[in-house]
GROMACS .gro file of N, CA, C and O in nm:
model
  484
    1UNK      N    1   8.419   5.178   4.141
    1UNK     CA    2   8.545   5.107   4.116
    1UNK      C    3   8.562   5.090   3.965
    1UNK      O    4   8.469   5.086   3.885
    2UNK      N    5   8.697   5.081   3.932
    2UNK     CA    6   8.720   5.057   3.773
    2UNK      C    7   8.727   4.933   3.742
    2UNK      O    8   8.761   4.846   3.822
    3UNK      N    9   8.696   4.913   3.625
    3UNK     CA   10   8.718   4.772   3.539
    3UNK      C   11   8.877   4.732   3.575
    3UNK      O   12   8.892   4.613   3.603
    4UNK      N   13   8.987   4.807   3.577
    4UNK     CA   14   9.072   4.743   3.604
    4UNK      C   15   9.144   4.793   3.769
    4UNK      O   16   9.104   4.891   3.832
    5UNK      N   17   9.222   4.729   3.802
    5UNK     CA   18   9.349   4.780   3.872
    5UNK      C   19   9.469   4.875   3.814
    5UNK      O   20   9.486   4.888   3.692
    6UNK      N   21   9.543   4.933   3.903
    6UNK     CA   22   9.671   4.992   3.786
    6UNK      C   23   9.778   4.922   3.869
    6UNK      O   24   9.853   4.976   3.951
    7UNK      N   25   9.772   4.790   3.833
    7UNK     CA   26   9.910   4.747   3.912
    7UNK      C   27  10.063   4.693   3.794
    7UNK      O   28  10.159   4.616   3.802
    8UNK      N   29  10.002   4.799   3.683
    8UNK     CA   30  10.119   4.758   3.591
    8UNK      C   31  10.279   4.789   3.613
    8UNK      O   32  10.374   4.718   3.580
    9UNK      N   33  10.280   4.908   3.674
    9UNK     CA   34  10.416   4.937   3.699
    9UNK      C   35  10.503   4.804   3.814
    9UNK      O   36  10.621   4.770   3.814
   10UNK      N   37  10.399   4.760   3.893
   10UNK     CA   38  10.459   4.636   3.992
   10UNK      C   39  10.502   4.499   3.884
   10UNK      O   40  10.603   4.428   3.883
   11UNK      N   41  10.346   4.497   3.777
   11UNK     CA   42  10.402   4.349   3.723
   11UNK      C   43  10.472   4.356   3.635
   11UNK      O   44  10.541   4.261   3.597
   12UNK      N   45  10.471   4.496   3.569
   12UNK     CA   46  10.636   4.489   3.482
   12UNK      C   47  10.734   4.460   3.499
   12UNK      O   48  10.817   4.403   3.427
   13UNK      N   49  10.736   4.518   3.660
   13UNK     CA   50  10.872   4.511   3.752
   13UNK      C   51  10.932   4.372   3.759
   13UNK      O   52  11.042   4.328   3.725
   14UNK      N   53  10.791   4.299   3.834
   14UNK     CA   54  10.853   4.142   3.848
   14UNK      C   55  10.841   4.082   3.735
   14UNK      O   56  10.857   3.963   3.763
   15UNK      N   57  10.817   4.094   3.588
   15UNK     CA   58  10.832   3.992   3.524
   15UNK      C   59  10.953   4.029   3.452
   15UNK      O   60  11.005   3.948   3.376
   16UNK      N   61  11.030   4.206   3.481
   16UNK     CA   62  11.135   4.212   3.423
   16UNK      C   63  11.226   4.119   3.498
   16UNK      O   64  11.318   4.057   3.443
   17UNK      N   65  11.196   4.112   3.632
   17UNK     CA   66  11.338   4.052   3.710
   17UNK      C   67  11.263   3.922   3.670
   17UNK      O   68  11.357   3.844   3.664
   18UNK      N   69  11.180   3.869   3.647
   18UNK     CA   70  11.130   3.717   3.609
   18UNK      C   71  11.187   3.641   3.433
   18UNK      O   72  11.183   3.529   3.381
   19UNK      N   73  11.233   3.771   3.397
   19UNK     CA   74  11.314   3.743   3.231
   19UNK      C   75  11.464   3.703   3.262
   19UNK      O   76  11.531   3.620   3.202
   20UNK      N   77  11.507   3.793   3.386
   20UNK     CA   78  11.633   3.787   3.431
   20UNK      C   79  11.626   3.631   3.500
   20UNK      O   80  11.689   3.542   3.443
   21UNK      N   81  11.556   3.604   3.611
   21UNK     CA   82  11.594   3.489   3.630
   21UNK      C   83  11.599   3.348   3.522
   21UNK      O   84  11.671   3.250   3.539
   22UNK      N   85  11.497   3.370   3.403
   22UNK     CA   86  11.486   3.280   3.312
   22UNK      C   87  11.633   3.287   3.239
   22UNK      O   88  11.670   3.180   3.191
   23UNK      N   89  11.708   3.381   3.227
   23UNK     CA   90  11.858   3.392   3.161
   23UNK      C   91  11.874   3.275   3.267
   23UNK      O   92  11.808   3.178   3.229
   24UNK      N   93  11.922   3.257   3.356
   24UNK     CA   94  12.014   3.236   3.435
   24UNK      C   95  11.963   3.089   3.415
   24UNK      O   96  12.028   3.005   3.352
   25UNK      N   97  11.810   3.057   3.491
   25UNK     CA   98  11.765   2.916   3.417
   25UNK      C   99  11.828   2.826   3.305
   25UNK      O  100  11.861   2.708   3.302
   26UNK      N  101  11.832   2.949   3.197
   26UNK     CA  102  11.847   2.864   3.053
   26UNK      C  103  12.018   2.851   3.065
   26UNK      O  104  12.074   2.768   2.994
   27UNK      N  105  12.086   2.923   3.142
   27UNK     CA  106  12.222   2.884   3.183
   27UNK      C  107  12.272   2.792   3.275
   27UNK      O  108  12.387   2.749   3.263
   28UNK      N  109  12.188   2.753   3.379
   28UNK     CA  110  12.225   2.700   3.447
   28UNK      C  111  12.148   2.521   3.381
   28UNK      O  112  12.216   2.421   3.359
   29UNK      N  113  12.051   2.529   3.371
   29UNK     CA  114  11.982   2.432   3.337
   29UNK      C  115  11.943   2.386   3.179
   29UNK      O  116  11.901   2.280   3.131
   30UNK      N  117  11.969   2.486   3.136
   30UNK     CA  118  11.909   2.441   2.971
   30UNK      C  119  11.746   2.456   2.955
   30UNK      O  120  11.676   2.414   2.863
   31UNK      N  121  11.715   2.513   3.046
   31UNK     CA  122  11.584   2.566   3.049
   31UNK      C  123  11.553   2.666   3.107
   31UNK      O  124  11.627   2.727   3.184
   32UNK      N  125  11.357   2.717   3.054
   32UNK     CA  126  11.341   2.773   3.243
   32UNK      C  127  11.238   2.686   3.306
   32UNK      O  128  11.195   2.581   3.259
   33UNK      N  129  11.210   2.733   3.399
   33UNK     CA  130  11.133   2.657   3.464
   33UNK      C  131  10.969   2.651   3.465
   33UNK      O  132  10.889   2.744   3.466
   34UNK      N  133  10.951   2.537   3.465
   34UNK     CA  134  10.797   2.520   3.413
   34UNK      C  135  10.651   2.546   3.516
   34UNK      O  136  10.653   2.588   3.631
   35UNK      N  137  10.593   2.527   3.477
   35UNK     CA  138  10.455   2.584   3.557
   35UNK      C  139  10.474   2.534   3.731
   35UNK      O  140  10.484   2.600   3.834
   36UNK      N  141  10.474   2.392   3.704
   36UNK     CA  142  10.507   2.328   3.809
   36UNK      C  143  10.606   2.351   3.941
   36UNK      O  144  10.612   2.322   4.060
   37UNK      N  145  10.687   2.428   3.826
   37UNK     CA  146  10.852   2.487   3.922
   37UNK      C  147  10.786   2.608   3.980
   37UNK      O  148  10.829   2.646   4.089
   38UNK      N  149  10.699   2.667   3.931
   38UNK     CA  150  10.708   2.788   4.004
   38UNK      C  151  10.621   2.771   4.094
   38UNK      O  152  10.624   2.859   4.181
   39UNK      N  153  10.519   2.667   4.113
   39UNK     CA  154  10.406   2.687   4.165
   39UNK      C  155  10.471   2.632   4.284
   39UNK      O  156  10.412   2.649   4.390
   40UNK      N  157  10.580   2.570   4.283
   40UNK     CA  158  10.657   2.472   4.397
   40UNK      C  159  10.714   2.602   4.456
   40UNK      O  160  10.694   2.619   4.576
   41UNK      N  161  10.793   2.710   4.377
   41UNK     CA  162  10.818   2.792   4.450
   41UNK      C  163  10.740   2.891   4.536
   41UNK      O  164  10.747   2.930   4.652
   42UNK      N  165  10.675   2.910   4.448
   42UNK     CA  166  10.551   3.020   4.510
   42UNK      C  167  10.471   2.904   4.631
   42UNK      O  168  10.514   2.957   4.733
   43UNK      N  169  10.424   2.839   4.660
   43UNK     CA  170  10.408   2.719   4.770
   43UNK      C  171  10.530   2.691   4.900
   43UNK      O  172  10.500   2.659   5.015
   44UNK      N  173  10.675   2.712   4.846
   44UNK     CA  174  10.719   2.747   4.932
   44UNK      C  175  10.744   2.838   5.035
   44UNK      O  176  10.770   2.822   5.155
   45UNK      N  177  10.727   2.969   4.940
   45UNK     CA  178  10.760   3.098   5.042
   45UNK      C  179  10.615   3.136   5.092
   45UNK      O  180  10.613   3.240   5.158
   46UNK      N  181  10.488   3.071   5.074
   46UNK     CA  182  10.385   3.132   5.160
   46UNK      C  183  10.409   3.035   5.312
   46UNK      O  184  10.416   3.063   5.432
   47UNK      N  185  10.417   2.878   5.211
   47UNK     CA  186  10.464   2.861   5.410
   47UNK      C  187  10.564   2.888   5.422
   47UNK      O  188  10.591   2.774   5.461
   48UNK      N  189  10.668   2.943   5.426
   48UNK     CA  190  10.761   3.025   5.510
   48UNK      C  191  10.716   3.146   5.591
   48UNK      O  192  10.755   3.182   5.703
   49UNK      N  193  10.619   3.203   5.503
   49UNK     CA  194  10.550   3.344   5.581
   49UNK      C  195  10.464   3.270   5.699
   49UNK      O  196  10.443   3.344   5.794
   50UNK      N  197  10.421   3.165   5.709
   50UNK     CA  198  10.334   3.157   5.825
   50UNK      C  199  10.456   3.139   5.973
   50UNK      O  200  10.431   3.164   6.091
   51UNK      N  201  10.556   3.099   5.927
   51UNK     CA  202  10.659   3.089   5.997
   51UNK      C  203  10.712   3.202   6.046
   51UNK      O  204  10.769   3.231   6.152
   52UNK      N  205  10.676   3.270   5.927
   52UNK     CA  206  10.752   3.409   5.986
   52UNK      C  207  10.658   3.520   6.115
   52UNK      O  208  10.688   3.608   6.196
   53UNK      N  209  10.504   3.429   6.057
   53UNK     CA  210  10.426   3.481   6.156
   53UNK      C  211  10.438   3.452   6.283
   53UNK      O  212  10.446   3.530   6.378
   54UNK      N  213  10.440   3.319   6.281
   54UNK     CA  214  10.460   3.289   6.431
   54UNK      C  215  10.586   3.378   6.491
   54UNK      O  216  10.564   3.438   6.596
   55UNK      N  217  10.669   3.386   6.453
   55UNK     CA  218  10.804   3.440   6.517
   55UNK      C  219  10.769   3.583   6.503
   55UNK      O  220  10.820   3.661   6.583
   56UNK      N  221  10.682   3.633   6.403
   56UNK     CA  222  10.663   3.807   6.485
   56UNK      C  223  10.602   3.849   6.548
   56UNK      O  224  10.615   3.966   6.586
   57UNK      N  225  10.469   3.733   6.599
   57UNK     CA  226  10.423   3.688   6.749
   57UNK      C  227  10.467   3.659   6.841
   57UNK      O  228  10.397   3.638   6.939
   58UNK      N  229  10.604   3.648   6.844
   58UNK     CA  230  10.715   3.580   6.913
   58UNK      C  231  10.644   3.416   6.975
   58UNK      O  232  10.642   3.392   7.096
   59UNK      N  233  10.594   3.325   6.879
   59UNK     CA  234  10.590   3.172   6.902
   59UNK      C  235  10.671   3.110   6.848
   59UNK      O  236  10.653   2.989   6.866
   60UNK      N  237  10.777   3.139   6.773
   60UNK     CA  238  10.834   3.086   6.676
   60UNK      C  239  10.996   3.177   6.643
   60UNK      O  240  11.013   3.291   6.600
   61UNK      N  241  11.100   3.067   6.687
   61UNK     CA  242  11.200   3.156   6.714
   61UNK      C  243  11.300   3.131   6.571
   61UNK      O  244  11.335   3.016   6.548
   62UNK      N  245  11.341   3.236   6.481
   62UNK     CA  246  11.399   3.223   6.383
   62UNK      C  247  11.575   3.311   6.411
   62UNK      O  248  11.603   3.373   6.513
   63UNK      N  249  11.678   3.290   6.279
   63UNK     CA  250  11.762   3.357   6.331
   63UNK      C  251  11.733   3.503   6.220
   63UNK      O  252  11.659   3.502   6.122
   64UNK      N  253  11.786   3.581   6.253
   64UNK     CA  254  11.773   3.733   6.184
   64UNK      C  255  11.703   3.811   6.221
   64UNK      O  256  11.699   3.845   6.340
   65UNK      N  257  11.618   3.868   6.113
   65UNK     CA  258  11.505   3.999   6.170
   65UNK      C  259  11.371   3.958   6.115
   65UNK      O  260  11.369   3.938   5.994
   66UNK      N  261  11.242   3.938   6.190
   66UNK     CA  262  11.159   3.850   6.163
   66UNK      C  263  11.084   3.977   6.047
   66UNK      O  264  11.071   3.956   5.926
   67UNK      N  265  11.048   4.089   6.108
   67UNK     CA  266  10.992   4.172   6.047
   67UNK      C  267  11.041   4.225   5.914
   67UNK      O  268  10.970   4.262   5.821
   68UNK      N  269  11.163   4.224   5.917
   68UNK     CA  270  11.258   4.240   5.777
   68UNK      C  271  11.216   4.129   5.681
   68UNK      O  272  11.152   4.158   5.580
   69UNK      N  273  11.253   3.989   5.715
   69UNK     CA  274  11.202   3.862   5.647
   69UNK      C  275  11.069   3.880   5.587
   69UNK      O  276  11.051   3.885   5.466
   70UNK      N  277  10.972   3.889   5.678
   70UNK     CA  278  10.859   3.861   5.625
   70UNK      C  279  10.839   4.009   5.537
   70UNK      O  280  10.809   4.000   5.418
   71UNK      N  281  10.855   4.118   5.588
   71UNK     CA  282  10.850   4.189   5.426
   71UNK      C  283  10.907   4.161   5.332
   71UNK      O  284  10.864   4.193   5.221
   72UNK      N  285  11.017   4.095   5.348
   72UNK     CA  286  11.075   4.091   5.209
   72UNK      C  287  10.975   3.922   5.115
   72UNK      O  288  10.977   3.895   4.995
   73UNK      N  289  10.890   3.827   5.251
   73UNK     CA  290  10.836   3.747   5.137
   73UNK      C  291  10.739   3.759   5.103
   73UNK      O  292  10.704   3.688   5.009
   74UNK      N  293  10.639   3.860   5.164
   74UNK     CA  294  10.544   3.934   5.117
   74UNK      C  295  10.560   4.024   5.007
   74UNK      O  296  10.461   4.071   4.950
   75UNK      N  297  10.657   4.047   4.979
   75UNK     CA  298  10.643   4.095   4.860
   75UNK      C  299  10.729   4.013   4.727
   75UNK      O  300  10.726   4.041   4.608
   76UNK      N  301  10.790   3.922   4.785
   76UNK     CA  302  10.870   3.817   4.704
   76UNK      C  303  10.708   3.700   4.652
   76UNK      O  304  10.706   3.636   4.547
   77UNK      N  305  10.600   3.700   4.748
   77UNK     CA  306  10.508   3.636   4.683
   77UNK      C  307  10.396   3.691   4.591
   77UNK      O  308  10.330   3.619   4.516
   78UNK      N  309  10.375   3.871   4.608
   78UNK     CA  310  10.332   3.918   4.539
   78UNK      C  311  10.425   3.918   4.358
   78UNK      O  312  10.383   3.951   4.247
   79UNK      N  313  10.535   3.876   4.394
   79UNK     CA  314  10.588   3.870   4.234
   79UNK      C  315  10.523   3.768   4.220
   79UNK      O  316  10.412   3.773   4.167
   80UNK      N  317  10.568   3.667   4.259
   80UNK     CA  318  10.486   3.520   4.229
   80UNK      C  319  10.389   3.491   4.173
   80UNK      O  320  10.368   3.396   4.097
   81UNK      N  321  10.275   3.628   4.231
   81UNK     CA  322  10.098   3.564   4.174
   81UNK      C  323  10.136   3.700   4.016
   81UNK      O  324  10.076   3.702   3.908
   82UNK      N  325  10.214   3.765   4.048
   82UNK     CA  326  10.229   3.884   3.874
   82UNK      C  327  10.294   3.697   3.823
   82UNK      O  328  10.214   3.640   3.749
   83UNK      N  329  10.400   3.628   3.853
   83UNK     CA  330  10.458   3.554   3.764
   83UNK      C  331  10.366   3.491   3.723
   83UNK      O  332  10.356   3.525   3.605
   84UNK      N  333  10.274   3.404   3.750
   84UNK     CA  334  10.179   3.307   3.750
   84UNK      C  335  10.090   3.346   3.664
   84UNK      O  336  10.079   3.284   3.558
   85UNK      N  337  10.018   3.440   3.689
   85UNK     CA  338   9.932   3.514   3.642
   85UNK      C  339  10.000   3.539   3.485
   85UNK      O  340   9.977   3.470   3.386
   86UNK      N  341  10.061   3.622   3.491
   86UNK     CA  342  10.140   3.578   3.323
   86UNK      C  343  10.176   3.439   3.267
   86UNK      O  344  10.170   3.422   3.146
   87UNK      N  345  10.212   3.338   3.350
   87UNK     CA  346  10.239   3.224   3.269
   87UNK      C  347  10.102   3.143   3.231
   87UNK      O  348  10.095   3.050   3.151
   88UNK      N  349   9.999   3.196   3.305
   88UNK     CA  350   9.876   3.169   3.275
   88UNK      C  351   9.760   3.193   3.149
   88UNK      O  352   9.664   3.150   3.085
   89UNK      N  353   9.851   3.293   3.171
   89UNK     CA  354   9.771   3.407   3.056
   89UNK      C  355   9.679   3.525   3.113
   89UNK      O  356   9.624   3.605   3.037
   90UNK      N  357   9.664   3.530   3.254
   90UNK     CA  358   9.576   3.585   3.321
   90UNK      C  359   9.579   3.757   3.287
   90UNK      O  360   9.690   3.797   3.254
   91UNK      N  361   9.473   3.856   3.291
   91UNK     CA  362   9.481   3.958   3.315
   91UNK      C  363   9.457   4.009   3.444
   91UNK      O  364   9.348   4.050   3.483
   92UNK      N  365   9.605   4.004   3.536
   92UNK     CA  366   9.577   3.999   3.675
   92UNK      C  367   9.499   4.149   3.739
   92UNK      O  368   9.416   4.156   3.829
   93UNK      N  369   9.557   4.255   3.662
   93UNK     CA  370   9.442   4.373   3.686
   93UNK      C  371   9.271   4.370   3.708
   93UNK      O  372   9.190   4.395   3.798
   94UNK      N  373   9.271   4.328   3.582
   94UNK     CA  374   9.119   4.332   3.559
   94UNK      C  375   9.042   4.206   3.663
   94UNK      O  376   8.927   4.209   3.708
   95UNK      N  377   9.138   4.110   3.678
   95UNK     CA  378   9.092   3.975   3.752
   95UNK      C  379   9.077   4.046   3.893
   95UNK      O  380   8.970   4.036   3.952
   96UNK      N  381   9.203   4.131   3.960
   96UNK     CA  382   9.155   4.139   4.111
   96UNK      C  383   9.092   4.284   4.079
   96UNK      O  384   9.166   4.365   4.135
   97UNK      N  385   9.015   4.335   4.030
   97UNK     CA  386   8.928   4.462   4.003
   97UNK      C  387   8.836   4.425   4.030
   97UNK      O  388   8.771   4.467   4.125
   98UNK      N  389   8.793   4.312   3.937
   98UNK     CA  390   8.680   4.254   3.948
   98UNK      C  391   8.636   4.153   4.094
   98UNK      O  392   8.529   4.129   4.149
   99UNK      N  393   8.750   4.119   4.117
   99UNK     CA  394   8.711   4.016   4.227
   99UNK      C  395   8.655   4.130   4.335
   99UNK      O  396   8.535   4.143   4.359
  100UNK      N  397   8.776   4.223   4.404
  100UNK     CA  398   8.701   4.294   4.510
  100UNK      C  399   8.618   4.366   4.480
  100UNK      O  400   8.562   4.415   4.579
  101UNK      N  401   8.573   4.406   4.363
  101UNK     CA  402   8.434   4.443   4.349
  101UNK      C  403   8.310   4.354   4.388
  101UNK      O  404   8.206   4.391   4.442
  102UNK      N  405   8.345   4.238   4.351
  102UNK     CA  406   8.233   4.137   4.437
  102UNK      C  407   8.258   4.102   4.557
  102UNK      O  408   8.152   4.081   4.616
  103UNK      N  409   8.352   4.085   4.625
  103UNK     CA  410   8.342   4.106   4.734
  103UNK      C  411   8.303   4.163   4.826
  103UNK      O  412   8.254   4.115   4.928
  104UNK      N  413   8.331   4.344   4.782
  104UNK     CA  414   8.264   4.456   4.824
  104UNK      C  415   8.097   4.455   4.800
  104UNK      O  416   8.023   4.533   4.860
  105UNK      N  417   8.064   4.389   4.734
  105UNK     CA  418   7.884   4.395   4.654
  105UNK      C  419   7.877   4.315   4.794
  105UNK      O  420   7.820   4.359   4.894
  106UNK      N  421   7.931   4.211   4.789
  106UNK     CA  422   7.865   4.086   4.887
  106UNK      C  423   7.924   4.172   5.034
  106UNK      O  424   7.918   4.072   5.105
  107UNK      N  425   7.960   4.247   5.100
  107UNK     CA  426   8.029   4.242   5.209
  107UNK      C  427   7.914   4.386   5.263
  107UNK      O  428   7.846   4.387   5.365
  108UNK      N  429   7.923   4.495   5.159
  108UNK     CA  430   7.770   4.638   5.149
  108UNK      C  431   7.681   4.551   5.173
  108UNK      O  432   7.624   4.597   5.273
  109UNK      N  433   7.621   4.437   5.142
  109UNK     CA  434   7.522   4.360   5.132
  109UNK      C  435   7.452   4.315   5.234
  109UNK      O  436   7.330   4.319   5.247
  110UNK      N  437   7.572   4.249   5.343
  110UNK     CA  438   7.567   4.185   5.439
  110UNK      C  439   7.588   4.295   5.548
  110UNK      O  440   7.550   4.284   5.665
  111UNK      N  441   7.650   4.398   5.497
  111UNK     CA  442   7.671   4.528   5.633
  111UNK      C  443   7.494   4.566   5.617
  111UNK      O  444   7.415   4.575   5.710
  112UNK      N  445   7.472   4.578   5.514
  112UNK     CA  446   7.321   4.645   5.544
  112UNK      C  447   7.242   4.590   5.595
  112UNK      O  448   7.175   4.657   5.674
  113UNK      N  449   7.208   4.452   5.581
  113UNK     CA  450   7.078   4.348   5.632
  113UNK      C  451   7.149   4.299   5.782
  113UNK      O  452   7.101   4.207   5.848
  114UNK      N  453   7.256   4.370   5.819
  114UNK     CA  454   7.287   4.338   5.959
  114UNK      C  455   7.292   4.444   6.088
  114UNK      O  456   7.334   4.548   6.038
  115UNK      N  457   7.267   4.469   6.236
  115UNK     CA  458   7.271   4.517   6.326
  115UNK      C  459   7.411   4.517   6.340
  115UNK      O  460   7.474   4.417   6.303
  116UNK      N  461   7.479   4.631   6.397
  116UNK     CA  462   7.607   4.637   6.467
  116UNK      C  463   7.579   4.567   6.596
  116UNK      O  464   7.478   4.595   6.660
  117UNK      N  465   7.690   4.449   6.650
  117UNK     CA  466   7.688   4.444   6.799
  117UNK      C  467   7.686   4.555   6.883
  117UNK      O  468   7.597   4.585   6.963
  118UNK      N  469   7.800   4.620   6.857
  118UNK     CA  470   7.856   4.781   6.917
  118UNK      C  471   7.785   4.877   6.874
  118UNK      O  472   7.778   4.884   6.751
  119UNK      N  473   7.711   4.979   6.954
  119UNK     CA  474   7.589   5.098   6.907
  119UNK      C  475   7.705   5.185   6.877
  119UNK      O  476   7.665   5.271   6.798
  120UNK      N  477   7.817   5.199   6.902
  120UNK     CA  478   7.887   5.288   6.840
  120UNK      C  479   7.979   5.267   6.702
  120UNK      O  480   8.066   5.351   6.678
  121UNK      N  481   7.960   5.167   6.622
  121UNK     CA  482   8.018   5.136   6.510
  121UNK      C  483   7.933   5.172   6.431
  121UNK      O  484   7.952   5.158   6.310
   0.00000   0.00000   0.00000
């Protein structure tokens, strides 16, 4: 695995439309919005996705297209962690490179020192 990710072409993407919404901020409000604001937003639309889960389980009855919805906030929250991650200062590449690399260390780790239940896995 590499030191980084190549997920630059995605977080360019959202922090270009994330400059655009700050226009509109500093028009509508005289600002943009602060750490706090976004984290309220980004907090909103994940629980909305659990909502959306239930209803594409069919437990949970919404109006529209459940499967349409929830792609669109699955990827409306992947802007979120590019936004964050920049207002942070984060290098979100190198951060999730590194993370599932340890994950993967710890997960090879635990596949090896373990028996399959199933003789055919």
């Amino acid at each position: 695995m590499t030191s980084t990710a190549n997920l630059a072409p995605a977080r360019d993407e959202a922090l270009e439309v994330r400059r655009l919404y700050e226009i509109l901020e500093q028009r509508f409000n005289g600002e943009t919005w602060s750490l706090h604001e976004l984290m309220l937003g980004f907090s909103n639309d994940v629980g909305y996705i659990g909502r959306l889960l239930l209803a594409h389980g069919g437990t949970w009855a919404i109006d529209g297209d459940s499967e349409a919805e929830l792609k669109h906030k699955l990827a409306e929250t992947l802007w979120w962690v590019f936004v964050l991650a920049d207002r942070l200062d984060i290098d979100i590449d190198q951060a999730f490179a590194e993370t599932m690399a340890h994950i993967r260390t710890g997960l090879d780790s635990t596949i090896a020192r373990t028996e399959p239940t199933n003789p055919s896995l």
